[in-house]
Structure formats: C-alpha cells, structure tokens
Amino acid sequence: MISKLTLPSLVATSLLVACLGTSRSHAAVTILDFSGSQYADNFTETSNANNMTVVGGILETTTSNGSISGITVYNSPVTAQNTDNFSLKIDANFDVMPSSLGGTSVSFLTNISGGAGYLAVFRLNTTGGVSSADFRLFEGATTNGSTVGVQVGSTQTLNAAALNSVTFNSSSFYTLNLDVTVSSSTSIIFAGSILDSSNSSIVGTFASVTDSSATLGGTAVALRLGAGGNNVTTSVDNFTITPASAIPEPSTAALLGGLSVLTLAAAKRRRR
C-alpha cells in the first residue's frame, strides 16, 4: 500500500516513472543459442545446406575435402538496419585450429537486399604456438554462395602482440563481434573484434573498414561458416543481434543510476 512506502521509496518510484516516460522505445536484444527448434524456426539455409547441422544446440559445418561455405539467413529483418547502427555476435570454435589463414572462417552477411549484401569475414589461426587473425570486408556477396563480391578496403590483421599474446586453441570458443555504423546515406563502417567467450574480455580489435559509396536499404543478416577441408568442423553458438536502440540514452542511464542508489539507501534503512 502507498501509506507504507518510505520517502526514499517514493522518490525512487517517481524516478522510475520519469525514466520510463522520457525514454524512447528501444528494440530488444536477440539471442539465439540454437537449442530445441530455435535454428529451424529462425533460419533458412541458402548454400551448402547438406553440410550444415545442429548438434547438441551447436550449429556446425564440416567437409572432408576441399573448402565449403554454408550460408544460413536469419528470417526476421533487423529493424531500421539501413538507418540505424547495430552489432552482431557469434561464439565460434574450430575443432582443428587452422595453421594458416585459409578457407576456415566465420562470417556475417549484413544489409542483404535482393540476395546480396556485405560479407564480413573472420579468420583465426595458430602456427607454432603463435596466433594471428584477420578481418576482411566484401560488398556484393550473395546468399546462395555464388560469389563473395569485391573486397572493400584492405585486410585488417592482428598479430600475437595485438592479441595480447592469447593463443587460439581448438578447445575454446571465441566471440566474434561486428559493429555496423551507418555514418551517412552513402557511408557505412564495419568494425570487427574478438572476445573471450568465457568472460567477454577483449582479445583483439581490428581497424575499421569503411565503404564510402555504400548502397543501403537491405534489412536481412546471415551467417556464413567456412570449413577448409581435412574433416575440419566449424561450430557456432549464441547468435546475438543488438540494435543501437537497445542501448539506453545517457539521460535514461543517469535516471536508472539514481534509482539504484535511492533504492539501495532505502533497503539499508529498512534493515536497521
């Protein structure tokens, strides 16, 4: 009942109402861990479907010889993707850590329109106990796998020093993160990074790649899993989409911070 509320509680409640009343409508973060029917319900395979399968809640692609790339498109459009910023994340593992930067990779396709979009490719490798990684961006990549398109900018590379001397290994998952920023009607920026999936600490951050003559308008995203042969299995889990609108505005965050402080103060008084 209202009569039992303390003054700090009333102030905290008022702050919460003000916070909810002044903030914009924020899109939710989407996280799919491929358990149950999450994969079948939310994705459509468009290239090398026979080489992609879900095993124990993990999406995998395997090839015994040569290199293949399986592509699967997320069925739901990303709201306002052509005008807003967003990030994509996926936890990736290679059961045999590549010894060179070859066909084994994990990629995101973004801003897909008419079956083609941008392709952001992550490759990891460890040779002689020393690891490195690279990040490449292509424009005009197709969802049916017929072409990767034309590379935009240069290949961004992280050596052992830039990776904080982390050694990639086949027993661990690594979070691949792609931040997409629309800076104007014709310019779009792609920034890749690698995180430790166990604690979200940053392993390395690539220099960003910008397309200054971008053709925007697509609202679909997809995953592309590359396996470089020799029975290598590429596995992914925890596909995450975070629209920029899911991040609270500074004024909202400040109000939430004030709410937390007052609520804590009220709780301490009640315990006395």
mmCIF file of C-alpha atoms in Angstrom:
data_model
loop_
_atom_site.group_PDB
_atom_site.id
_atom_site.type_symbol
_atom_site.label_atom_id
_atom_site.label_comp_id
_atom_site.label_asym_id
_atom_site.label_seq_id
_atom_site.Cartn_x
_atom_site.Cartn_y
_atom_site.Cartn_z
ATOM 1 C CA MET A 1 0.000 0.000 0.000
ATOM 2 C CA ILE A 2 1.150 3.573 -0.673
ATOM 3 C CA SER A 3 0.883 4.543 3.011
ATOM 4 C CA LYS A 4 3.644 2.058 3.862
ATOM 5 C CA LEU A 5 6.154 3.453 1.362
ATOM 6 C CA THR A 6 9.101 5.347 2.828
ATOM 7 C CA LEU A 7 10.147 8.696 1.386
ATOM 8 C CA PRO A 8 13.187 7.183 -0.447
ATOM 9 C CA SER A 9 10.914 4.544 -1.928
ATOM 10 C CA LEU A 10 8.508 7.179 -3.177
ATOM 11 C CA VAL A 11 11.333 9.159 -4.749
ATOM 12 C CA ALA A 12 12.736 6.003 -6.362
ATOM 13 C CA THR A 13 9.308 5.164 -7.751
ATOM 14 C CA SER A 14 8.969 8.684 -9.139
ATOM 15 C CA LEU A 15 12.360 8.361 -10.826
ATOM 16 C CA LEU A 16 11.336 5.070 -12.410
ATOM 17 C CA VAL A 17 8.151 6.611 -13.796
ATOM 18 C CA ALA A 18 10.125 9.568 -15.150
ATOM 19 C CA CYS A 19 12.672 7.212 -16.698
ATOM 20 C CA LEU A 20 10.034 5.140 -18.467
ATOM 21 C CA GLY A 21 8.147 8.224 -19.545
ATOM 22 C CA THR A 22 11.088 10.044 -21.134
ATOM 23 C CA SER A 23 12.953 7.215 -22.857
ATOM 24 C CA ARG A 24 12.426 6.183 -26.463
ATOM 25 C CA SER A 25 11.032 2.794 -27.419
ATOM 26 C CA HIS A 26 14.081 0.533 -27.515
ATOM 27 C CA ALA A 27 14.352 -2.591 -29.642
ATOM 28 C CA ALA A 28 15.259 -5.744 -27.789
ATOM 29 C CA VAL A 29 18.496 -7.691 -27.991
ATOM 30 C CA THR A 30 18.017 -11.020 -29.813
ATOM 31 C CA ILE A 31 19.984 -14.057 -28.603
ATOM 32 C CA LEU A 32 19.582 -17.485 -30.207
ATOM 33 C CA ASP A 33 21.524 -20.423 -28.773
ATOM 34 C CA PHE A 34 20.260 -22.945 -31.379
ATOM 35 C CA SER A 35 18.702 -25.165 -28.701
ATOM 36 C CA GLY A 36 15.450 -27.007 -29.429
ATOM 37 C CA SER A 37 13.873 -25.690 -32.618
ATOM 38 C CA GLN A 38 15.475 -22.215 -32.462
ATOM 39 C CA TYR A 39 17.580 -22.816 -35.537
ATOM 40 C CA ALA A 40 14.847 -24.421 -37.637
ATOM 41 C CA ASP A 41 12.333 -21.744 -36.641
ATOM 42 C CA ASN A 42 14.559 -18.717 -37.276
ATOM 43 C CA PHE A 43 16.956 -19.517 -40.139
ATOM 44 C CA THR A 44 16.781 -20.565 -43.784
ATOM 45 C CA GLU A 45 19.785 -22.324 -45.334
ATOM 46 C CA THR A 46 20.664 -20.938 -48.758
ATOM 47 C CA SER A 47 24.035 -22.522 -49.615
ATOM 48 C CA ASN A 48 25.513 -25.986 -48.929
ATOM 49 C CA ALA A 49 22.590 -26.864 -46.665
ATOM 50 C CA ASN A 50 23.560 -30.536 -46.600
ATOM 51 C CA ASN A 51 26.826 -29.639 -44.855
ATOM 52 C CA MET A 52 25.171 -27.711 -42.004
ATOM 53 C CA THR A 53 23.588 -29.328 -38.978
ATOM 54 C CA VAL A 54 22.695 -28.626 -35.349
ATOM 55 C CA VAL A 55 24.309 -30.984 -32.847
ATOM 56 C CA GLY A 56 23.528 -30.522 -29.161
ATOM 57 C CA GLY A 57 22.500 -26.902 -29.656
ATOM 58 C CA ILE A 58 25.603 -26.081 -31.721
ATOM 59 C CA LEU A 59 25.436 -25.193 -35.434
ATOM 60 C CA GLU A 60 28.194 -26.989 -37.367
ATOM 61 C CA THR A 61 29.551 -27.313 -40.880
ATOM 62 C CA THR A 62 32.047 -29.991 -41.914
ATOM 63 C CA THR A 63 33.800 -31.040 -45.115
ATOM 64 C CA SER A 64 36.108 -33.976 -45.736
ATOM 65 C CA ASN A 65 37.939 -32.445 -48.681
ATOM 66 C CA GLY A 66 38.203 -29.063 -50.324
ATOM 67 C CA SER A 67 36.631 -25.951 -48.864
ATOM 68 C CA ILE A 68 32.932 -25.278 -48.485
ATOM 69 C CA SER A 69 30.929 -22.416 -47.045
ATOM 70 C CA GLY A 70 27.453 -22.975 -45.652
ATOM 71 C CA ILE A 71 25.177 -19.918 -45.549
ATOM 72 C CA THR A 72 22.039 -19.543 -43.452
ATOM 73 C CA VAL A 73 19.845 -16.416 -43.433
ATOM 74 C CA TYR A 74 18.141 -15.109 -40.298
ATOM 75 C CA ASN A 75 14.453 -14.942 -41.156
ATOM 76 C CA SER A 76 13.497 -11.768 -39.286
ATOM 77 C CA PRO A 77 14.503 -8.375 -40.710
ATOM 78 C CA VAL A 78 16.601 -6.142 -38.480
ATOM 79 C CA THR A 79 14.509 -3.055 -37.758
ATOM 80 C CA ALA A 80 15.756 0.138 -39.447
ATOM 81 C CA GLN A 81 19.022 -1.546 -40.359
ATOM 82 C CA ASN A 82 19.522 0.845 -43.267
ATOM 83 C CA THR A 83 19.448 3.905 -40.998
ATOM 84 C CA ASP A 84 20.429 2.624 -37.568
ATOM 85 C CA ASN A 85 23.558 1.080 -36.056
ATOM 86 C CA PHE A 86 23.719 -2.466 -34.726
ATOM 87 C CA SER A 87 26.116 -5.216 -33.697
ATOM 88 C CA LEU A 88 26.273 -8.946 -34.397
ATOM 89 C CA LYS A 89 27.973 -11.553 -32.216
ATOM 90 C CA ILE A 90 28.596 -15.273 -32.510
ATOM 91 C CA ASP A 91 30.644 -17.724 -30.432
ATOM 92 C CA ALA A 92 32.912 -19.713 -32.777
ATOM 93 C CA ASN A 93 35.047 -22.824 -32.442
ATOM 94 C CA PHE A 94 37.243 -24.833 -34.817
ATOM 95 C CA ASP A 95 37.784 -28.439 -33.776
ATOM 96 C CA VAL A 96 41.154 -28.278 -35.544
ATOM 97 C CA MET A 97 42.663 -24.808 -35.122
ATOM 98 C CA PRO A 98 43.771 -23.651 -38.601
ATOM 99 C CA SER A 99 47.535 -23.395 -39.092
ATOM 100 C CA SER A 100 47.105 -20.756 -41.788
ATOM 101 C CA LEU A 101 44.595 -18.100 -42.796
ATOM 102 C CA GLY A 102 42.779 -20.190 -45.390
ATOM 103 C CA GLY A 103 39.197 -21.278 -46.063
ATOM 104 C CA THR A 104 38.215 -21.982 -42.453
ATOM 105 C CA SER A 105 36.281 -18.932 -41.281
ATOM 106 C CA VAL A 106 33.138 -17.493 -39.734
ATOM 107 C CA SER A 107 31.398 -14.570 -41.425
ATOM 108 C CA PHE A 108 28.381 -12.297 -41.170
ATOM 109 C CA LEU A 109 26.359 -11.152 -44.171
ATOM 110 C CA THR A 110 24.622 -7.840 -43.496
ATOM 111 C CA ASN A 111 22.339 -5.317 -45.220
ATOM 112 C CA ILE A 112 21.123 -8.062 -47.558
ATOM 113 C CA SER A 113 18.850 -6.911 -50.365
ATOM 114 C CA GLY A 114 17.952 -8.926 -53.441
ATOM 115 C CA GLY A 115 20.064 -11.859 -52.283
ATOM 116 C CA ALA A 116 23.302 -9.873 -51.889
ATOM 117 C CA GLY A 117 24.954 -7.771 -49.187
ATOM 118 C CA TYR A 118 28.154 -7.150 -47.269
ATOM 119 C CA LEU A 119 30.296 -10.067 -46.103
ATOM 120 C CA ALA A 120 32.488 -9.581 -43.009
ATOM 121 C CA VAL A 121 34.951 -12.479 -42.703
ATOM 122 C CA PHE A 122 36.834 -13.502 -39.548
ATOM 123 C CA ARG A 123 39.754 -15.981 -39.708
ATOM 124 C CA LEU A 124 41.829 -17.273 -36.785
ATOM 125 C CA ASN A 125 44.953 -19.433 -36.817
ATOM 126 C CA THR A 126 47.756 -20.743 -34.619
ATOM 127 C CA THR A 127 51.120 -21.789 -36.033
ATOM 128 C CA GLY A 128 53.965 -22.997 -33.844
ATOM 129 C CA GLY A 129 52.162 -21.786 -30.738
ATOM 130 C CA VAL A 130 51.771 -18.261 -32.140
ATOM 131 C CA SER A 131 48.319 -16.970 -33.077
ATOM 132 C CA SER A 132 47.065 -14.345 -35.508
ATOM 133 C CA ALA A 133 43.738 -13.311 -37.024
ATOM 134 C CA ASP A 134 42.411 -11.242 -39.886
ATOM 135 C CA PHE A 135 39.225 -9.437 -40.876
ATOM 136 C CA ARG A 136 38.049 -8.717 -44.421
ATOM 137 C CA LEU A 137 35.005 -6.964 -45.851
ATOM 138 C CA PHE A 138 33.374 -7.680 -49.210
ATOM 139 C CA GLU A 139 30.498 -5.943 -50.994
ATOM 140 C CA GLY A 140 28.106 -7.821 -53.253
ATOM 141 C CA ALA A 141 28.361 -11.231 -51.574
ATOM 142 C CA THR A 142 25.406 -13.457 -52.438
ATOM 143 C CA THR A 143 23.376 -15.583 -50.067
ATOM 144 C CA ASN A 144 23.470 -18.519 -52.491
ATOM 145 C CA GLY A 145 27.261 -18.635 -52.248
ATOM 146 C CA SER A 146 27.905 -17.907 -55.917
ATOM 147 C CA THR A 147 30.292 -15.019 -55.162
ATOM 148 C CA VAL A 148 31.867 -13.259 -52.183
ATOM 149 C CA GLY A 149 31.770 -9.976 -54.077
ATOM 150 C CA VAL A 150 34.522 -7.352 -54.211
ATOM 151 C CA GLN A 151 36.775 -6.606 -51.261
ATOM 152 C CA VAL A 152 36.310 -3.194 -49.652
ATOM 153 C CA GLY A 153 39.457 -1.609 -48.221
ATOM 154 C CA SER A 154 42.406 -3.694 -47.070
ATOM 155 C CA THR A 155 42.684 -6.831 -44.955
ATOM 156 C CA GLN A 156 42.975 -5.987 -41.246
ATOM 157 C CA THR A 157 45.380 -8.258 -39.351
ATOM 158 C CA LEU A 158 46.082 -8.873 -35.671
ATOM 159 C CA ASN A 159 49.449 -10.402 -34.752
ATOM 160 C CA ALA A 160 50.372 -12.063 -31.454
ATOM 161 C CA ALA A 161 51.153 -8.731 -29.777
ATOM 162 C CA ALA A 162 47.821 -7.225 -30.845
ATOM 163 C CA LEU A 163 46.073 -10.322 -29.467
ATOM 164 C CA ASN A 164 47.654 -9.770 -26.033
ATOM 165 C CA SER A 165 49.645 -12.986 -26.562
ATOM 166 C CA VAL A 166 46.460 -15.084 -26.454
ATOM 167 C CA THR A 167 46.930 -18.470 -28.123
ATOM 168 C CA PHE A 168 43.862 -19.683 -30.015
ATOM 169 C CA ASN A 169 43.108 -23.352 -29.370
ATOM 170 C CA SER A 170 40.558 -25.903 -30.539
ATOM 171 C CA SER A 171 39.057 -26.464 -27.078
ATOM 172 C CA SER A 172 37.767 -22.900 -26.694
ATOM 173 C CA PHE A 173 35.007 -20.759 -28.195
ATOM 174 C CA TYR A 174 35.811 -17.183 -29.204
ATOM 175 C CA THR A 175 33.200 -14.452 -29.608
ATOM 176 C CA LEU A 176 33.365 -12.702 -32.972
ATOM 177 C CA ASN A 177 31.819 -9.227 -32.827
ATOM 178 C CA LEU A 178 30.848 -6.977 -35.730
ATOM 179 C CA ASP A 179 29.766 -3.370 -35.162
ATOM 180 C CA VAL A 180 27.949 -1.773 -38.105
ATOM 181 C CA THR A 181 27.651 2.020 -38.096
ATOM 182 C CA VAL A 182 25.750 3.979 -40.733
ATOM 183 C CA SER A 183 27.511 7.356 -40.757
ATOM 184 C CA SER A 184 25.619 8.895 -43.691
ATOM 185 C CA SER A 185 23.270 7.974 -46.521
ATOM 186 C CA THR A 186 26.233 6.675 -48.531
ATOM 187 C CA SER A 187 28.775 5.666 -45.866
ATOM 188 C CA ILE A 188 28.835 2.597 -43.625
ATOM 189 C CA ILE A 189 31.558 1.499 -41.189
ATOM 190 C CA PHE A 190 32.345 -2.089 -40.181
ATOM 191 C CA ALA A 191 34.467 -2.803 -37.094
ATOM 192 C CA GLY A 192 35.420 -6.323 -36.013
ATOM 193 C CA SER A 193 36.726 -7.605 -32.702
ATOM 194 C CA ILE A 194 37.415 -10.903 -30.944
ATOM 195 C CA LEU A 195 36.418 -11.619 -27.353
ATOM 196 C CA ASP A 196 36.956 -14.447 -24.896
ATOM 197 C CA SER A 197 33.520 -16.087 -24.814
ATOM 198 C CA SER A 198 34.013 -17.256 -21.211
ATOM 199 C CA ASN A 199 34.341 -13.766 -19.711
ATOM 200 C CA SER A 200 33.702 -11.303 -22.606
ATOM 201 C CA SER A 201 37.164 -9.770 -22.247
ATOM 202 C CA ILE A 202 38.539 -8.286 -25.476
ATOM 203 C CA VAL A 203 41.227 -10.390 -27.141
ATOM 204 C CA GLY A 204 41.833 -8.037 -30.049
ATOM 205 C CA THR A 205 40.209 -5.236 -32.047
ATOM 206 C CA PHE A 206 40.639 -4.782 -35.796
ATOM 207 C CA ALA A 207 40.911 -1.419 -37.506
ATOM 208 C CA SER A 208 37.544 -0.480 -39.007
ATOM 209 C CA VAL A 209 36.730 -0.696 -42.721
ATOM 210 C CA THR A 210 34.557 1.969 -44.365
ATOM 211 C CA ASP A 211 32.558 1.844 -47.581
ATOM 212 C CA SER A 212 32.105 5.491 -48.567
ATOM 213 C CA SER A 213 29.918 4.703 -51.588
ATOM 214 C CA ALA A 214 27.531 2.331 -49.890
ATOM 215 C CA THR A 215 24.199 1.222 -51.273
ATOM 216 C CA LEU A 216 21.955 0.888 -48.223
ATOM 217 C CA GLY A 217 18.466 -0.479 -47.815
ATOM 218 C CA GLY A 218 18.746 -4.204 -47.005
ATOM 219 C CA THR A 219 17.396 -5.351 -43.651
ATOM 220 C CA ALA A 220 18.448 -9.030 -43.513
ATOM 221 C CA VAL A 221 21.507 -10.671 -41.950
ATOM 222 C CA ALA A 222 23.030 -14.134 -42.323
ATOM 223 C CA LEU A 223 25.799 -16.430 -41.128
ATOM 224 C CA ARG A 224 28.450 -17.991 -43.349
ATOM 225 C CA LEU A 225 30.502 -20.899 -41.954
ATOM 226 C CA GLY A 226 33.619 -21.915 -43.863
ATOM 227 C CA ALA A 227 35.391 -25.239 -43.405
ATOM 228 C CA GLY A 228 38.769 -25.701 -45.071
ATOM 229 C CA GLY A 229 38.698 -29.458 -45.630
ATOM 230 C CA ASN A 230 40.541 -32.338 -43.917
ATOM 231 C CA ASN A 231 37.478 -33.051 -41.737
ATOM 232 C CA VAL A 232 37.638 -29.654 -40.048
ATOM 233 C CA THR A 233 34.414 -28.732 -38.239
ATOM 234 C CA THR A 234 33.444 -25.092 -37.768
ATOM 235 C CA SER A 235 30.953 -24.611 -34.923
ATOM 236 C CA VAL A 236 28.981 -21.591 -33.719
ATOM 237 C CA ASP A 237 26.616 -20.787 -30.869
ATOM 238 C CA ASN A 238 24.793 -17.821 -29.273
ATOM 239 C CA PHE A 239 23.903 -15.715 -32.298
ATOM 240 C CA THR A 240 23.223 -12.201 -30.982
ATOM 241 C CA ILE A 241 21.788 -9.074 -32.620
ATOM 242 C CA THR A 242 21.971 -5.812 -30.693
ATOM 243 C CA PRO A 243 20.307 -2.772 -32.289
ATOM 244 C CA ALA A 244 21.724 0.579 -31.241
ATOM 245 C CA SER A 245 18.268 1.463 -29.951
ATOM 246 C CA ALA A 246 18.618 -1.277 -27.324
ATOM 247 C CA ILE A 247 21.236 0.843 -25.562
ATOM 248 C CA PRO A 248 19.700 3.362 -23.084
ATOM 249 C CA GLU A 249 20.134 7.045 -23.831
ATOM 250 C CA PRO A 250 22.518 8.891 -21.445
ATOM 251 C CA SER A 251 19.615 10.633 -19.686
ATOM 252 C CA THR A 252 17.845 7.316 -19.172
ATOM 253 C CA ALA A 253 21.011 5.665 -17.866
ATOM 254 C CA ALA A 254 21.514 8.520 -15.406
ATOM 255 C CA LEU A 255 17.974 8.164 -14.097
ATOM 256 C CA LEU A 256 18.424 4.419 -13.706
ATOM 257 C CA GLY A 257 21.642 5.062 -11.788
ATOM 258 C CA GLY A 258 19.832 7.448 -9.434
ATOM 259 C CA LEU A 259 17.071 4.901 -8.982
ATOM 260 C CA SER A 260 19.576 2.235 -7.974
ATOM 261 C CA VAL A 261 21.261 4.481 -5.397
ATOM 262 C CA LEU A 262 17.996 5.538 -3.754
ATOM 263 C CA THR A 263 16.633 2.007 -3.719
ATOM 264 C CA LEU A 264 19.817 0.760 -2.059
ATOM 265 C CA ALA A 265 19.612 3.529 0.548
ATOM 266 C CA ALA A 266 16.007 2.648 1.337
ATOM 267 C CA ALA A 267 16.892 -1.022 1.705
ATOM 268 C CA LYS A 268 19.673 -0.210 4.165
ATOM 269 C CA ARG A 269 17.287 1.880 6.306
ATOM 270 C CA ARG A 270 14.756 -0.960 6.439
ATOM 271 C CA ARG A 271 17.429 -3.395 7.656
ATOM 272 C CA ARG A 272 18.401 -1.128 10.602
#
